Amino acid sequence: AAAWVKYQNSLHYADAVLGMLVERMEREGLMDNTLFILVADHGEAFYQHRGNYGHPLFLYEENVHVPLLIYNRRLFPRPVLFTGLSRHIDILPTIQDALGLPGLEGQEGISLLAERREQMALLHTSWNDELLGLRDGRWKYIRNGVSGAEELYDLEVDPIEARNLAGESPGIAARYRDVVDKSS
């Protein structure tokens, strides 16, 4: 409980400091000419899954789900909520799209503002074991590269990743195993 309180306090402090930055930029007339982007590099776990504390150990949603806020009231006079799957590699194309800049040759990622096909998000951590995985719409697949153990979750019906469906849905697990193997 003490760690959770400290974490909450750090979030409140970061929010207050961010607010001071935005207020200062507003006072100096900089916000209209600034594309403000706020993103985290990882989530934070508090034992939602056995042994999962901090952020580098596993690939569950509490570890990999992060906030992303892109703000400029001239470019976005009304809030736009992106409800699909996004990846960090989609941030640069989104910035380019918002500012009307061309993409770079060979650049990865897809603008969150463009008409787009849903993309898989590949996941990896090697803090304890080598874990490889992906998120594909409603599905989350995780494979332990050391033991070979597989996990498959349907996040639409099981958002807390409590019921591993890998044994019940071997075809889906095999499809995602092939994608993960080809990506590593």
Tab-separated table of C-alpha atoms in Angstrom:
chain	number	residue	atom	x	y	z
A	1	ALA	CA	0.000	0.000	0.000
A	2	ALA	CA	2.862	2.406	0.749
A	3	ALA	CA	4.303	1.927	-2.753
A	4	TRP	CA	0.891	2.658	-4.307
A	5	VAL	CA	0.582	5.873	-2.262
A	6	LYS	CA	4.093	6.957	-3.302
A	7	TYR	CA	3.244	6.212	-6.927
A	8	GLN	CA	0.025	8.232	-6.689
A	9	ASN	CA	1.958	11.110	-5.101
A	10	SER	CA	4.491	11.046	-7.935
A	11	LEU	CA	1.630	11.221	-10.464
A	12	HIS	CA	0.086	14.185	-8.641
A	13	TYR	CA	3.466	15.933	-8.539
A	14	ALA	CA	4.097	15.319	-12.257
A	15	ASP	CA	0.588	16.619	-13.033
A	16	ALA	CA	1.215	19.794	-10.996
A	17	VAL	CA	4.577	20.443	-12.678
A	18	LEU	CA	3.074	19.827	-16.114
A	19	GLY	CA	0.300	22.274	-15.257
A	20	MET	CA	2.887	24.905	-14.299
A	21	LEU	CA	4.689	24.371	-17.618
A	22	VAL	CA	1.483	24.750	-19.629
A	23	GLU	CA	0.459	27.862	-17.651
A	24	ARG	CA	3.860	29.442	-18.321
A	25	MET	CA	3.673	28.596	-22.017
A	26	GLU	CA	0.151	30.090	-22.109
A	27	ARG	CA	1.353	33.309	-20.423
A	28	GLU	CA	4.203	33.612	-22.918
A	29	GLY	CA	1.901	32.941	-25.899
A	30	LEU	CA	3.690	29.748	-26.911
A	31	MET	CA	0.908	27.173	-26.775
A	32	ASP	CA	-0.713	28.097	-30.106
A	33	ASN	CA	2.605	27.433	-31.878
A	34	THR	CA	3.454	24.284	-29.965
A	35	LEU	CA	2.416	20.726	-30.682
A	36	PHE	CA	2.347	19.425	-27.140
A	37	ILE	CA	2.929	15.675	-26.820
A	38	LEU	CA	2.767	13.712	-23.605
A	39	VAL	CA	3.601	10.010	-23.687
A	40	ALA	CA	4.956	7.440	-21.257
A	41	ASP	CA	7.480	4.778	-22.131
A	42	HIS	CA	5.882	2.054	-19.995
A	43	GLY	CA	3.041	1.262	-17.639
A	44	GLU	CA	3.432	0.326	-13.997
A	45	ALA	CA	2.394	-2.888	-12.300
A	46	PHE	CA	1.315	-3.381	-8.691
A	47	TYR	CA	0.923	-7.170	-8.466
A	48	GLN	CA	-2.115	-7.359	-10.756
A	49	HIS	CA	-0.469	-10.609	-11.847
A	50	ARG	CA	1.669	-12.884	-9.655
A	51	GLY	CA	5.191	-11.471	-9.322
A	52	ASN	CA	4.417	-8.465	-11.504
A	53	TYR	CA	5.706	-5.321	-9.838
A	54	GLY	CA	7.254	-2.282	-11.474
A	55	HIS	CA	7.372	-2.196	-15.234
A	56	PRO	CA	10.020	-4.374	-16.916
A	57	LEU	CA	9.056	-7.879	-15.846
A	58	PHE	CA	6.047	-8.840	-17.956
A	59	LEU	CA	3.958	-7.864	-21.000
A	60	TYR	CA	0.541	-7.569	-19.376
A	61	GLU	CA	-1.581	-4.489	-20.038
A	62	GLU	CA	-0.476	-2.853	-16.784
A	63	ASN	CA	3.101	-3.040	-18.097
A	64	VAL	CA	2.565	-1.911	-21.683
A	65	HIS	CA	-0.507	0.341	-21.748
A	66	VAL	CA	0.579	4.001	-21.720
A	67	PRO	CA	-1.048	7.409	-22.047
A	68	LEU	CA	-0.598	9.481	-25.203
A	69	LEU	CA	-1.852	13.048	-25.452
A	70	ILE	CA	-1.281	15.302	-28.452
A	71	TYR	CA	-2.482	18.866	-28.001
A	72	ASN	CA	-2.711	22.057	-30.014
A	73	ARG	CA	-6.000	23.934	-29.924
A	74	ARG	CA	-5.493	25.388	-33.421
A	75	LEU	CA	-4.824	21.992	-35.019
A	76	PHE	CA	-7.364	20.170	-32.853
A	77	PRO	CA	-10.164	22.597	-31.904
A	78	ARG	CA	-12.247	19.653	-30.652
A	79	PRO	CA	-10.968	16.601	-28.786
A	80	VAL	CA	-10.266	13.535	-30.912
A	81	LEU	CA	-10.278	10.212	-29.116
A	82	PHE	CA	-8.383	7.428	-30.852
A	83	THR	CA	-9.825	4.151	-29.613
A	84	GLY	CA	-7.739	1.752	-31.687
A	85	LEU	CA	-4.393	0.223	-30.990
A	86	SER	CA	-1.490	2.646	-31.220
A	87	ARG	CA	2.234	2.141	-30.981
A	88	HIS	CA	5.124	4.438	-30.179
A	89	ILE	CA	6.242	4.161	-33.817
A	90	ASP	CA	2.951	5.857	-34.777
A	91	ILE	CA	3.874	9.105	-32.987
A	92	LEU	CA	6.240	10.514	-35.647
A	93	PRO	CA	3.825	9.883	-38.563
A	94	THR	CA	1.058	11.486	-36.481
A	95	ILE	CA	3.187	14.582	-35.876
A	96	GLN	CA	4.035	14.781	-39.576
A	97	ASP	CA	0.371	14.386	-40.507
A	98	ALA	CA	-0.778	17.054	-38.011
A	99	LEU	CA	1.831	19.523	-39.287
A	100	GLY	CA	1.380	18.674	-42.974
A	101	LEU	CA	4.917	17.329	-43.311
A	102	PRO	CA	5.847	14.466	-45.647
A	103	GLY	CA	6.878	11.126	-44.242
A	104	LEU	CA	10.401	9.784	-44.592
A	105	GLU	CA	11.319	6.948	-46.916
A	106	GLY	CA	11.258	3.611	-45.098
A	107	GLN	CA	9.604	5.170	-42.066
A	108	GLU	CA	7.578	2.838	-39.873
A	109	GLY	CA	4.308	3.655	-38.188
A	110	ILE	CA	0.943	5.000	-39.282
A	111	SER	CA	-0.567	8.368	-38.412
A	112	LEU	CA	-3.299	8.126	-35.811
A	113	LEU	CA	-5.131	10.851	-37.769
A	114	ALA	CA	-5.207	8.969	-41.076
A	115	GLU	CA	-7.659	6.399	-42.327
A	116	ARG	CA	-5.800	3.270	-41.373
A	117	ARG	CA	-5.870	-0.442	-41.058
A	118	GLU	CA	-5.482	-1.695	-37.510
A	119	GLN	CA	-1.903	-2.763	-36.822
A	120	MET	CA	-0.439	-5.311	-34.481
A	121	ALA	CA	1.787	-4.030	-31.717
A	122	LEU	CA	4.827	-6.193	-31.061
A	123	LEU	CA	5.964	-6.485	-27.445
A	124	HIS	CA	9.227	-7.541	-25.828
A	125	THR	CA	10.968	-7.583	-22.476
A	126	SER	CA	14.014	-9.467	-21.305
A	127	TRP	CA	14.326	-8.376	-17.672
A	128	ASN	CA	13.897	-11.858	-16.166
A	129	ASP	CA	12.931	-14.128	-19.026
A	130	GLU	CA	12.826	-13.354	-22.717
A	131	LEU	CA	9.159	-12.506	-23.296
A	132	LEU	CA	7.854	-11.850	-26.787
A	133	GLY	CA	4.314	-10.945	-27.580
A	134	LEU	CA	1.845	-8.932	-29.546
A	135	ARG	CA	-1.432	-7.148	-29.283
A	136	ASP	CA	-3.835	-7.534	-32.185
A	137	GLY	CA	-7.161	-5.839	-31.591
A	138	ARG	CA	-8.895	-7.862	-28.919
A	139	TRP	CA	-6.124	-10.472	-28.690
A	140	LYS	CA	-2.947	-10.452	-26.595
A	141	TYR	CA	-0.359	-13.195	-27.128
A	142	ILE	CA	2.746	-13.709	-24.958
A	143	ARG	CA	5.443	-16.383	-25.319
A	144	ASN	CA	8.247	-17.056	-22.894
A	145	GLY	CA	11.355	-17.472	-25.056
A	146	VAL	CA	13.083	-19.524	-22.352
A	147	SER	CA	10.364	-21.994	-21.334
A	148	GLY	CA	8.175	-21.777	-24.455
A	149	ALA	CA	5.086	-21.199	-22.280
A	150	GLU	CA	2.331	-19.368	-24.127
A	151	GLU	CA	-0.425	-17.067	-22.988
A	152	LEU	CA	-3.394	-15.886	-25.038
A	153	TYR	CA	-6.034	-13.463	-23.790
A	154	ASP	CA	-9.229	-12.116	-25.293
A	155	LEU	CA	-9.128	-8.596	-23.866
A	156	GLU	CA	-12.710	-7.856	-24.903
A	157	VAL	CA	-14.067	-10.389	-22.440
A	158	ASP	CA	-11.036	-10.597	-20.111
A	159	PRO	CA	-9.442	-7.135	-19.829
A	160	ILE	CA	-7.488	-8.107	-16.694
A	161	GLU	CA	-5.811	-11.059	-18.462
A	162	ALA	CA	-6.972	-13.639	-15.926
A	163	ARG	CA	-7.912	-16.532	-18.255
A	164	ASN	CA	-5.169	-17.938	-20.474
A	165	LEU	CA	-6.819	-19.277	-23.641
A	166	ALA	CA	-3.667	-20.663	-25.315
A	167	GLY	CA	-4.657	-24.287	-24.612
A	168	GLU	CA	-8.277	-23.727	-25.663
A	169	SER	CA	-7.440	-21.830	-28.864
A	170	PRO	CA	-4.308	-23.476	-30.289
A	171	GLY	CA	-4.971	-22.182	-33.822
A	172	ILE	CA	-5.013	-18.548	-32.716
A	173	ALA	CA	-1.940	-19.112	-30.536
A	174	ALA	CA	-0.086	-20.740	-33.448
A	175	ARG	CA	-0.913	-17.846	-35.782
A	176	TYR	CA	0.486	-15.330	-33.311
A	177	ARG	CA	3.471	-17.554	-32.470
A	178	ASP	CA	4.432	-17.425	-36.180
A	179	VAL	CA	4.179	-13.614	-36.215
A	180	VAL	CA	6.278	-13.299	-33.059
A	181	ASP	CA	8.880	-15.782	-34.351
A	182	LYS	CA	9.222	-13.887	-37.646
A	183	SER	CA	9.639	-10.577	-35.814
A	184	SER	CA	12.497	-11.679	-33.569
